[in-house]
XYZ file of C-alpha atoms in Angstrom:
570
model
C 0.000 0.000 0.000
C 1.433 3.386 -0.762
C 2.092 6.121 1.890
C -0.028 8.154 1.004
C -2.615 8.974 -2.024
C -1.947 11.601 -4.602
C -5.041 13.279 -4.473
C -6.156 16.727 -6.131
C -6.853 19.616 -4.215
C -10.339 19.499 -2.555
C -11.399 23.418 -4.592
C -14.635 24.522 -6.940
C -15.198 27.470 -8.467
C -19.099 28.682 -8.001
C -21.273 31.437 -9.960
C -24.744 32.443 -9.128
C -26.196 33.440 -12.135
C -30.112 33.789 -13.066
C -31.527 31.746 -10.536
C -28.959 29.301 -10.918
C -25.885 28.179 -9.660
C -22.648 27.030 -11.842
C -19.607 24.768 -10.278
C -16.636 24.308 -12.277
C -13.073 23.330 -10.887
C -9.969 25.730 -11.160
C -8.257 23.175 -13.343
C -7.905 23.072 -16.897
C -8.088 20.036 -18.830
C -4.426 18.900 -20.106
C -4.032 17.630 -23.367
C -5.295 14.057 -24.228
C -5.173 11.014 -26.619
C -6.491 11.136 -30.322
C -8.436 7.805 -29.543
C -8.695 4.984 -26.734
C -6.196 2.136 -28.743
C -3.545 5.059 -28.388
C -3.336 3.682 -24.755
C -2.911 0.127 -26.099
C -0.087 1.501 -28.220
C 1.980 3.489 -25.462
C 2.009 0.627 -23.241
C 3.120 -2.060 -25.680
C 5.859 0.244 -26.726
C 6.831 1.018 -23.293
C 6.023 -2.094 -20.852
C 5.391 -4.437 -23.740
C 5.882 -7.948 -21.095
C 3.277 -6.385 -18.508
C -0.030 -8.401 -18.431
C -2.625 -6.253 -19.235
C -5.839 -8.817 -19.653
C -6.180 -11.625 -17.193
C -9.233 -14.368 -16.900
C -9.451 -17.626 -15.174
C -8.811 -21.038 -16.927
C -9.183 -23.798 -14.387
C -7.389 -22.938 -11.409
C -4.977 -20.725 -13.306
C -5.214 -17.478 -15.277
C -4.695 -16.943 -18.597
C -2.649 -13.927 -19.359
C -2.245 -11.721 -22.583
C 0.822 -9.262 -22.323
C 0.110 -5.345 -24.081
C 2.239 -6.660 -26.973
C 0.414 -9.812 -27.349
C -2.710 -7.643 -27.302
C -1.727 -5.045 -29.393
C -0.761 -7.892 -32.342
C -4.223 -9.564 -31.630
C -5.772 -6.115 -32.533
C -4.378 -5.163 -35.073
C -4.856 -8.538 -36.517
C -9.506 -8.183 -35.667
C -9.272 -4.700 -36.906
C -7.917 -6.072 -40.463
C -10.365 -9.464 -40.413
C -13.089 -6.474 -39.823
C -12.018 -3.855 -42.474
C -12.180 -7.215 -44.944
C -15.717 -8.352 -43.704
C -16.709 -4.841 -45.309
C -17.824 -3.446 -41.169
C -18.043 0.252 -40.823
C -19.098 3.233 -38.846
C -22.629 1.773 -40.306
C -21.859 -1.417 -39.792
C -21.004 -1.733 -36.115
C -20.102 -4.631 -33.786
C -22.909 -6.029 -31.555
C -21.516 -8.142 -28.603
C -23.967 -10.303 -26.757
C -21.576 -11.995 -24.164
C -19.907 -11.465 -20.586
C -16.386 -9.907 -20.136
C -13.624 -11.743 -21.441
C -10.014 -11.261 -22.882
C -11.692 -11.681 -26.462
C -14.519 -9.617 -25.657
C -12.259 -7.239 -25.152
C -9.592 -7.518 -27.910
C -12.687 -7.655 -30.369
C -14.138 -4.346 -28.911
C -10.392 -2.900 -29.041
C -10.026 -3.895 -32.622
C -13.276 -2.841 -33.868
C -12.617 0.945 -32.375
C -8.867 1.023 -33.428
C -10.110 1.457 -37.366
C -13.188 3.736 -36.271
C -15.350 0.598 -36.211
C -18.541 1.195 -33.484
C -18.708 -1.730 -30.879
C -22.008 -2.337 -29.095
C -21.711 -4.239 -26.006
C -25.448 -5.881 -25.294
C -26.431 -6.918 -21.577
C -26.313 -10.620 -21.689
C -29.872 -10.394 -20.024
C -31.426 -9.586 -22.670
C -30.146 -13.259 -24.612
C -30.497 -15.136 -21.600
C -32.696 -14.222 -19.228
C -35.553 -12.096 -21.603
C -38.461 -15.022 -22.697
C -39.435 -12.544 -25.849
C -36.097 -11.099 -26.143
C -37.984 -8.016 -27.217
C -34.746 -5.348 -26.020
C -32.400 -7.930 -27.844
C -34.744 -7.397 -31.070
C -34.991 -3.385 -30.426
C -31.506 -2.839 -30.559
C -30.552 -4.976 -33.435
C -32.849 -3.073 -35.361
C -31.564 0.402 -34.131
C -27.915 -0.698 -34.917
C -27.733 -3.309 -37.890
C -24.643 -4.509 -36.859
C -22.148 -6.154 -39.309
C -21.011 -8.812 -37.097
C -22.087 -10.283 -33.928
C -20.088 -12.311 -31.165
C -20.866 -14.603 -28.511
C -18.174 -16.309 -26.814
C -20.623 -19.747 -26.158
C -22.334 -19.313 -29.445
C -24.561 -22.508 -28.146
C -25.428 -20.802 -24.869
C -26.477 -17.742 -27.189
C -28.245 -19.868 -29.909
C -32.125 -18.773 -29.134
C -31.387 -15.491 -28.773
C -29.172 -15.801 -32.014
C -32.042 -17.276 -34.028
C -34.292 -14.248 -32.819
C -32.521 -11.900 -33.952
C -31.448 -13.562 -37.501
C -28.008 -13.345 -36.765
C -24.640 -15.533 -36.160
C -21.619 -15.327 -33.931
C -18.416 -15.159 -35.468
C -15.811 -16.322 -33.831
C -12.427 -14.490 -32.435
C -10.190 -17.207 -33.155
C -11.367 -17.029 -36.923
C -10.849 -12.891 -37.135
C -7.091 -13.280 -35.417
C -6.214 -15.562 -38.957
C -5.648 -12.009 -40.587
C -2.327 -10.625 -41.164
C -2.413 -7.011 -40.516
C -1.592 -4.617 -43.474
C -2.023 -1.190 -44.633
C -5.593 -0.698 -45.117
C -5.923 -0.939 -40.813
C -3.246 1.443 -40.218
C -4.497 3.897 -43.067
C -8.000 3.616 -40.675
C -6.451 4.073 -37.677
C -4.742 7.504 -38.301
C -8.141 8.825 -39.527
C -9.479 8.135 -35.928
C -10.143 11.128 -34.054
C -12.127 12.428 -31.217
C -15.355 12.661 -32.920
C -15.297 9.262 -34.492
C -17.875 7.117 -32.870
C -16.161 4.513 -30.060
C -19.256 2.833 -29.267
C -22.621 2.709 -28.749
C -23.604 2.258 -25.020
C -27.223 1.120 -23.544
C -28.950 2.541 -20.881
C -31.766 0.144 -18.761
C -33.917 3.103 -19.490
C -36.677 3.780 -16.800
C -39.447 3.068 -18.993
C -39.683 2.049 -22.300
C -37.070 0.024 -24.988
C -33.242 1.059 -23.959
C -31.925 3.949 -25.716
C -28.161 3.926 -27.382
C -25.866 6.559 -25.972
C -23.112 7.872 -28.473
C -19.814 7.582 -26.874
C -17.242 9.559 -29.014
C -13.179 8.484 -28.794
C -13.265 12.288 -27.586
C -16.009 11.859 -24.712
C -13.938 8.836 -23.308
C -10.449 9.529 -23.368
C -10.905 13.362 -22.078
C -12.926 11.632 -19.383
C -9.662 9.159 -18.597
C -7.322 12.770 -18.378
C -9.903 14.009 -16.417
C -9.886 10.973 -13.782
C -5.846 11.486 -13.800
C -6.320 14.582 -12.586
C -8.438 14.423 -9.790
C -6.456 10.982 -9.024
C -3.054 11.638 -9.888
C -2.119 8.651 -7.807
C -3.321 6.229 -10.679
C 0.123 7.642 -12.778
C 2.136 6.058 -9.258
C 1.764 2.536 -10.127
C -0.111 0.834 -12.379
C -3.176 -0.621 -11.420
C -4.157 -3.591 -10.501
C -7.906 -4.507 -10.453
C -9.833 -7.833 -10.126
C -13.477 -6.286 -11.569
C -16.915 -8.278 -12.787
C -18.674 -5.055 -13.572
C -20.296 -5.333 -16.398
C -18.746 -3.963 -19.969
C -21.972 -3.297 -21.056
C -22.636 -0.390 -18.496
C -20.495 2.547 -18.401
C -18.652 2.024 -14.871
C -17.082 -1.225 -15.942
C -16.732 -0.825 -19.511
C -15.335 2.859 -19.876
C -14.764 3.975 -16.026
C -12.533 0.750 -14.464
C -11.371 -0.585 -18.010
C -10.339 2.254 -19.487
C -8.485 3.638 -16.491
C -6.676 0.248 -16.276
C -6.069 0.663 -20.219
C -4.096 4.568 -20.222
C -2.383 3.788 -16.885
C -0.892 0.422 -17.776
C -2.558 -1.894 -15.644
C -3.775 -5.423 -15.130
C -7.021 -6.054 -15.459
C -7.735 -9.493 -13.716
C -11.617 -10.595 -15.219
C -13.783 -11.616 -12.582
C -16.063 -13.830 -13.480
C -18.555 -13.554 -10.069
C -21.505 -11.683 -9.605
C -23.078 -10.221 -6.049
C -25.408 -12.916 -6.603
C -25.727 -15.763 -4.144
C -23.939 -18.786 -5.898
C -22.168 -16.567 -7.731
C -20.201 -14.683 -5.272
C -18.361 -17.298 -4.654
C -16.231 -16.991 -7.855
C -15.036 -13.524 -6.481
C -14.259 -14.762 -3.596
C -12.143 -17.809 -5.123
C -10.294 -14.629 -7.322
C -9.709 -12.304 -4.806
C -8.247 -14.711 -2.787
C -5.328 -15.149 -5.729
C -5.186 -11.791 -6.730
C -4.643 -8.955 -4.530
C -5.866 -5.947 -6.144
C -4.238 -2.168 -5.618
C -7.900 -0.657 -6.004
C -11.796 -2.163 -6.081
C -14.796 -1.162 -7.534
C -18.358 -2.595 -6.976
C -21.650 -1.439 -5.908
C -23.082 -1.588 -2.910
C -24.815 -5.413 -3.521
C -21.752 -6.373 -4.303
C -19.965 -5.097 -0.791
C -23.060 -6.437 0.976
C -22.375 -10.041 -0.126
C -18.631 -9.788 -0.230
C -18.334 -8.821 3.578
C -19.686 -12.175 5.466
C -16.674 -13.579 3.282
C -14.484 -10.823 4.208
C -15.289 -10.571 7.688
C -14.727 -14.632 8.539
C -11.903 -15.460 6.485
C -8.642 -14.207 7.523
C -6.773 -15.066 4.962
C -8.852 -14.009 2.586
C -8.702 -10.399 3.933
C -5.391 -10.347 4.346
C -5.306 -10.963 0.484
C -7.913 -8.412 -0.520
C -6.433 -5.450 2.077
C -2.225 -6.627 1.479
C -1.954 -3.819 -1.461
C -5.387 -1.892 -1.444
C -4.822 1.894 -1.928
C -8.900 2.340 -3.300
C -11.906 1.235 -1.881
C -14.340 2.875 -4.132
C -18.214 2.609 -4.165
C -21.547 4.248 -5.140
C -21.646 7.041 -2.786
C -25.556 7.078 -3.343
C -26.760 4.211 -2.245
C -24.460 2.935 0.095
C -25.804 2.360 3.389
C -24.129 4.133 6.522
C -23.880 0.232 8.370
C -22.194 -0.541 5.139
C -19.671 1.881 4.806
C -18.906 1.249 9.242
C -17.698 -2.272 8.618
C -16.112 -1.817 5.392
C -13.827 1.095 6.919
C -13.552 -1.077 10.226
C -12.074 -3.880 8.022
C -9.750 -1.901 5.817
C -8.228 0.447 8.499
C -8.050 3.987 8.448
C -5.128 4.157 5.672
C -7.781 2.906 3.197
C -9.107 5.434 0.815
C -12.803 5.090 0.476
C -13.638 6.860 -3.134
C -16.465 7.339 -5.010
C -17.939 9.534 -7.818
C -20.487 10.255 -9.877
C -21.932 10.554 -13.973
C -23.863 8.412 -16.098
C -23.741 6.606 -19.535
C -24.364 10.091 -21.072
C -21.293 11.195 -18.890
C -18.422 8.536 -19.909
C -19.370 8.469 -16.956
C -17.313 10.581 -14.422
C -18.592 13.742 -13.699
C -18.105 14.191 -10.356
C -14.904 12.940 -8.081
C -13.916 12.396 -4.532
C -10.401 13.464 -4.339
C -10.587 14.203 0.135
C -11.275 12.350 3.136
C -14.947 11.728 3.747
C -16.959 11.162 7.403
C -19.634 9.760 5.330
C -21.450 7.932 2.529
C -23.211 9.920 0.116
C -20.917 12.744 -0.334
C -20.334 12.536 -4.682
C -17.136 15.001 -4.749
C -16.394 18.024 -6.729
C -16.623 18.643 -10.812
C -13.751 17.305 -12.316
C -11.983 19.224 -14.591
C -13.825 21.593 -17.713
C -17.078 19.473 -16.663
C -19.360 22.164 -15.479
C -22.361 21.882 -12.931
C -25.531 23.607 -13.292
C -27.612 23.417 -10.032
C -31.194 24.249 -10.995
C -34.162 25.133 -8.080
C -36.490 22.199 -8.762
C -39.281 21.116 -6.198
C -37.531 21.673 -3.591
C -34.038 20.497 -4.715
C -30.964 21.371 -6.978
C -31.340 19.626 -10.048
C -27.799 18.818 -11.551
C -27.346 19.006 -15.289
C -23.692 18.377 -17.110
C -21.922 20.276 -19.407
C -18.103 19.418 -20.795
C -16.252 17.696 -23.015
C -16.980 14.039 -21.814
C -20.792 14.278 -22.353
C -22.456 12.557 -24.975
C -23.220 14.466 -28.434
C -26.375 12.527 -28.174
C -28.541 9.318 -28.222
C -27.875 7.274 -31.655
C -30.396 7.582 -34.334
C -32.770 9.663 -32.035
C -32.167 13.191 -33.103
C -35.754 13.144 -30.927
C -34.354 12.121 -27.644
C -31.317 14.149 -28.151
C -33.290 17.180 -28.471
C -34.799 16.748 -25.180
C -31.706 15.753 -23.060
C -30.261 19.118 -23.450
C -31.387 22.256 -22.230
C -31.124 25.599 -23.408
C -27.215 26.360 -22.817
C -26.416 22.786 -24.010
C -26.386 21.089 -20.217
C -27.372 17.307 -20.237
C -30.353 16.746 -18.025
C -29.411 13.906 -15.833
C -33.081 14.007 -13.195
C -30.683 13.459 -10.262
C -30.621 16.377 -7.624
C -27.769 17.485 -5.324
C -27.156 19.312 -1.940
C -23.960 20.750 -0.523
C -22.708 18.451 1.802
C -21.712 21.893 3.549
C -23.686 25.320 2.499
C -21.078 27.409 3.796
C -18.170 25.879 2.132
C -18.896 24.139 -1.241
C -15.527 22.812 -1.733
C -16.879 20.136 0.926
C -18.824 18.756 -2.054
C -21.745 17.544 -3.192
C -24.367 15.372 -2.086
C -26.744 12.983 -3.531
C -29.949 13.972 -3.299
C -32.058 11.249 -4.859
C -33.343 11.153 -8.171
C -36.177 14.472 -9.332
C -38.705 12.374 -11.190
C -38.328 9.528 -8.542
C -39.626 11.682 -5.117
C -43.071 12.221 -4.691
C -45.586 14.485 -2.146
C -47.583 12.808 0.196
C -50.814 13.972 1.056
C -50.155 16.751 3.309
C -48.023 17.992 0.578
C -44.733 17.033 2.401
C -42.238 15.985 -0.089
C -40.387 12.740 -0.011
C -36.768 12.394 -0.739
C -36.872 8.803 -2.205
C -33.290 7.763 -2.300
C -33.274 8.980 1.598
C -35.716 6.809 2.599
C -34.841 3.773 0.765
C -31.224 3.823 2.757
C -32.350 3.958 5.816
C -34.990 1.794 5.770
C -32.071 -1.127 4.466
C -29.519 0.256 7.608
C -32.640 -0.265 9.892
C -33.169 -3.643 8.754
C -29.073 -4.751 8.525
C -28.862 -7.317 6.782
C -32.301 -8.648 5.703
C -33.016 -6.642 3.338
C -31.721 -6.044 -0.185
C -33.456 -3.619 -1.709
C -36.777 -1.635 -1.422
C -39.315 0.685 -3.727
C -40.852 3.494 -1.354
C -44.375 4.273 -1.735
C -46.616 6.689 -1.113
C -47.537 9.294 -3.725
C -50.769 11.200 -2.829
C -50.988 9.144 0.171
C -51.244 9.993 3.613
C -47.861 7.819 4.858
C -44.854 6.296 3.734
C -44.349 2.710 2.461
C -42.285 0.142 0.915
C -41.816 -3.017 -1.099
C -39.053 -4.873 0.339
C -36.807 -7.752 -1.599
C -35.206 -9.510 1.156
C -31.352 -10.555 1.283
C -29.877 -13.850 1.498
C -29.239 -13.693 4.825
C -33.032 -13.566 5.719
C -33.344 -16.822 4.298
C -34.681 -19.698 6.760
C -35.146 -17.204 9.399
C -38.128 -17.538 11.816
C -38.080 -13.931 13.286
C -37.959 -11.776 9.605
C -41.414 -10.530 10.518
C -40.663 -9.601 13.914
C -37.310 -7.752 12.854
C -38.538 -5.803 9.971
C -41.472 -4.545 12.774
C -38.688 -3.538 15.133
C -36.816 -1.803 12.368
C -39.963 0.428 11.836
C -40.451 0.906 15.347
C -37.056 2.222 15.692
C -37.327 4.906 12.746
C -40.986 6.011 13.852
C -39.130 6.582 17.100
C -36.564 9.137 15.555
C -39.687 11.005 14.157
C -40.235 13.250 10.942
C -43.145 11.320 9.213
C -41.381 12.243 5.552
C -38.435 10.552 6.434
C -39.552 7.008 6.734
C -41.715 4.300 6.193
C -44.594 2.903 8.381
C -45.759 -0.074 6.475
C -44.097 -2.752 4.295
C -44.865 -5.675 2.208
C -41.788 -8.447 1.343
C -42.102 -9.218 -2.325
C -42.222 -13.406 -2.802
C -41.216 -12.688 -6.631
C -37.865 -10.594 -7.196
C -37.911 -8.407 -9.721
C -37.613 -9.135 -13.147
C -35.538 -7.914 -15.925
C -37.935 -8.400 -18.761
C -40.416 -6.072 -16.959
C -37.522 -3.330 -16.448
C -37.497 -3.435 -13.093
C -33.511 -4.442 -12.437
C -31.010 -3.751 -14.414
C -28.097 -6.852 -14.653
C -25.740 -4.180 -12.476
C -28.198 -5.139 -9.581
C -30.085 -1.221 -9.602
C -33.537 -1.269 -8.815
C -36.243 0.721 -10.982
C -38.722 2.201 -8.634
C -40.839 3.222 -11.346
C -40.971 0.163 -13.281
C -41.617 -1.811 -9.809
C -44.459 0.657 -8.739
C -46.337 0.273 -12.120
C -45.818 -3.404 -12.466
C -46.962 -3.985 -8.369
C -49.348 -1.716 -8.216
C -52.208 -4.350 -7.458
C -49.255 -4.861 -4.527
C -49.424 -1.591 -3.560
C -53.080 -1.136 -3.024
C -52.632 -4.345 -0.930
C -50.431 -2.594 1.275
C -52.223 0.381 1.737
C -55.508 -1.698 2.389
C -53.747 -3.924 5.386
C -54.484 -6.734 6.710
C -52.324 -10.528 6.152
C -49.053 -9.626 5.074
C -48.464 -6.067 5.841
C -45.757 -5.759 7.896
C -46.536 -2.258 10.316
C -44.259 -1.326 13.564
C -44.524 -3.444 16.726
């Protein structure tokens, strides 16, 4: 573990200006790559040996140097030129990470090829596969991979497509026609084409530009210098479909020279266990996950000493989601990893690349998303009650592919992103204490007596209150006279006699700290959890309140009616 983190100063600049307040931070950008394979490049010319991709075979790992994958690129991006793909005719990937997941996606953007990385969920665990079909249509991809191409099949057949393999595309021998492509790469050529869960509806495609994504990876460097120090190490399962794995974690690894160790788990019970078995071989110098993910990892943590001593022996980074992690949570996880660790977080979306906010100082608490990074301005905006935060800089999206429609809409008037979450100052007297999460705009609600409810609030304390049995929860109560919830219960409630009598005593206990906005007063435990296909969890594990509230509402009116099953305080 290093002596200390380089971290950047802890200042914002802030204008009041018509109603509205502006946060930018005294930094300016420094100058950045042309395109994300420049990375790839650098490092195979200057720590060509280094492993930079990782995944388990067996009870080994198999291990691709930066020179091994540089050659395998260059090699897809020629198979691809030759199969005629295109700028129109993107990549679709339907499979998990893996190291030719990734060298396909690298390949395709080296020669200004689009990759679209597709949630596995929507192959195998959609019965109409009607998101799968959606996007095919919106993106006509040229070619489409599947690492088990038998596992894929149905979805395959539904879509009219087949998977080419990598092993097949790395037959090429490299010539001019790639390189020729690969200088005309520049920061407005089209990297890929991202996919958000969307709230409601089909999942839209977010442009991300080679621009958006490697000025977001300068301005990461700059808030965390300490990333330059050594390279990174990182043992990660999120998801390369989403944002935070696929741009965030493995494009930092990717300019900084590090190893990126594929996990293979998922906070899932029975499937936790493979990142346990990983972490135990690999000891990482930072971690990312969300706050599932922690919540299934620490029984593991927690009992097995060797094990922790592994996970902790080089950890610099513990970083998290700042906004839903509960404070019980964040208590044992900073008990654990002493009080060298650096707990981190931040903040952005798919529209984002993502980071637009950073923690670069020591926090007391969760929930605190940091400070603008650098030439990524904030626009606070009175709204109900709240700030609503909208983005402006040069790693935000120059809008939603093919929907010149949707695109109109996400922007307002001066060209800020509308992102519907809402912030606070975690100190209104000095702003460079940063931000806080303040829930999402379109998600809070009044009740009755026209008190508003901060959603996001109410859902983490309910979980705290209920350590450990429950998951995740939906708040209700819109145009109602009290509070309520639909609770998912964790793994650790299972088998247990006294769930009912704990999940009364948790009510009891926030009735008794008062303030009838702040928490619930009924609840009902869900016996089905939610389902992808309906929208209402995404394959990162996020809950979609709306989704779950239209879907339940017959559940709803149950619990406002009473009687068997409603759960009230003791």
């Amino acid at each position: 573990m290093q002596a200390k983190l380089r971290l950047a100063p802890a200042r914002v600049e802030l204008e009041r200006r018509g109603g509205n307040i502006y946060l930018r931070s005294p930094q300016k950008l420094a100058p950045f790559a042309r395109c994300v394979t420049e990375w790839l490049v650098r490092w195979s010319d200057k720590a060509p040996e280094r492993t930079f991709l990782a995944e388990r075979k067996g009870d080994g790992w198999r291990k691709l140097s930066y020179r091994e994958a540089y050659g395998a690129v260059r090699r897809i991006s020629q198979a691809l030129l030759d199969l005629g793909l295109s700028a129109e005719r993107p990549v679709a990937i339907l499979s998990d990470n893996g190291v030719d997941h990734a060298l396909l996606a690298l390949g395709a953007m080296h020669v200004g090829i689009p990759v679209a990385p597709i949630s596995p969920a929507y192959s195998l665990m959609s019965q109409d596969y009607g998101k799968l079909k959606h996007i095919f249509e919106l993106v006509q991809p040229g070619l489409v991979f599947a690492a088990d191409a038998a596992k894929f099949a149905p979805a395959l057949a539904a879509v009219g497509a087949k998977s080419t393999s990598v092993a097949e595309l790395l037959e090429s021998n490299p010539g001019s026609t790639q390189e020729r492509e690969h200088a005309r790469v520049g920061p407005q050529t089209v990297a890929k084409i991202l996919f958000t869960s969307g709230s409601t509806g089909m999942p839209k495609g977010v442009i991300n530009t080679h621009g958006m994504l490697c000025a977001n990876q300068q301005q990461l460097a700059q808030a965390w210098p300490f990333v330059e120090d050594r390279p990174p190490v990182v043992v990660d399962w999120l998801p390369w479909n989403h944002t935070f794995g696929g741009n965030h974690n493995f494009n930092l690894l990717l300019r900084n020279g590090g190893t990126l160790y594929v996990d293979g788990g998922k906070p899932l019970p029975g499937l936790v266990e493979t990142t346990v078995k990983n972490l135990a071989d690999v000891s990482p110098t930072m971690y990312f996950n969300v706050p599932r993910g922690y919540d299934l990892l620490l029984p593991y943590l927690e009992r097995d000493e060797k094990l922790r001593q592994s996970f902790f022996r080089e950890l610099d980074v513990l970083f998290y989601a700042a906004a839903s992690l509960p404070q019980n949570l964040w208590d044992k996880l900073k008990k654990l990893g002493g009080p060298r660790l650096a707990m981190l977080s931040a903040w952005g979306s798919t529209e984002t690349s993502p980071l637009a906010t950073s923690v670069h100082f020591h926090m007391e608490r969760p929930g605190v998303i940091g400070l603008p990074i650098p030439e990524c301005e904030l626009k606070l905006v009175p709204t109900a009650g709240k700030l609503e935060v909208r983005v402006r800089g040069p790693n935000v999206m120059p809008g939603y592919y093919k929907r010149a429609d949707l695109t109109r809409e996400a922007f307002d008037e001066e060209g800020f992103y509308r992102i519907g979450d809402a912030v606070r100052f975690a100190d209104a007297d000095d702003p460079a204490k940063g931000i806080v999460f303040d829930g999402r705009v379109a998600e809070d609600f009044k009740l009755t007596s026209g008190t508003w409810v901060n959603v996001g609030a109410v859902r983490v304390k309910l979980i705290a209150a209920a350590d450990p049995l429950v998951q995740d929860a939906v708040i209700t109560g819109h145009d109602r006279d009290e509070i309520g919830a639909l609770v998912f219960l964790s793994a650790a409630a299972k088998d247990r006699s006294d769930v009912r009598e704990r999940l009364s005593a948790a009510l009891a206990k926030l009735a008794a700290e008062g303030g009838s906005s702040t928490h619930p007063r009924r609840l009902l435990v869900m016996s089905e959890p939610p389902l992808i296909d309906a929208n209402e969890i995404t394959d990162k594990g996020y809950i979609n309140q709306r989704a779950v509230l239209e879907r339940r509402a017959a559940l709803v009116e149950k619990l406002y009616a009473g009687g068997e099953g409603v759960i009230t305080a003791g």
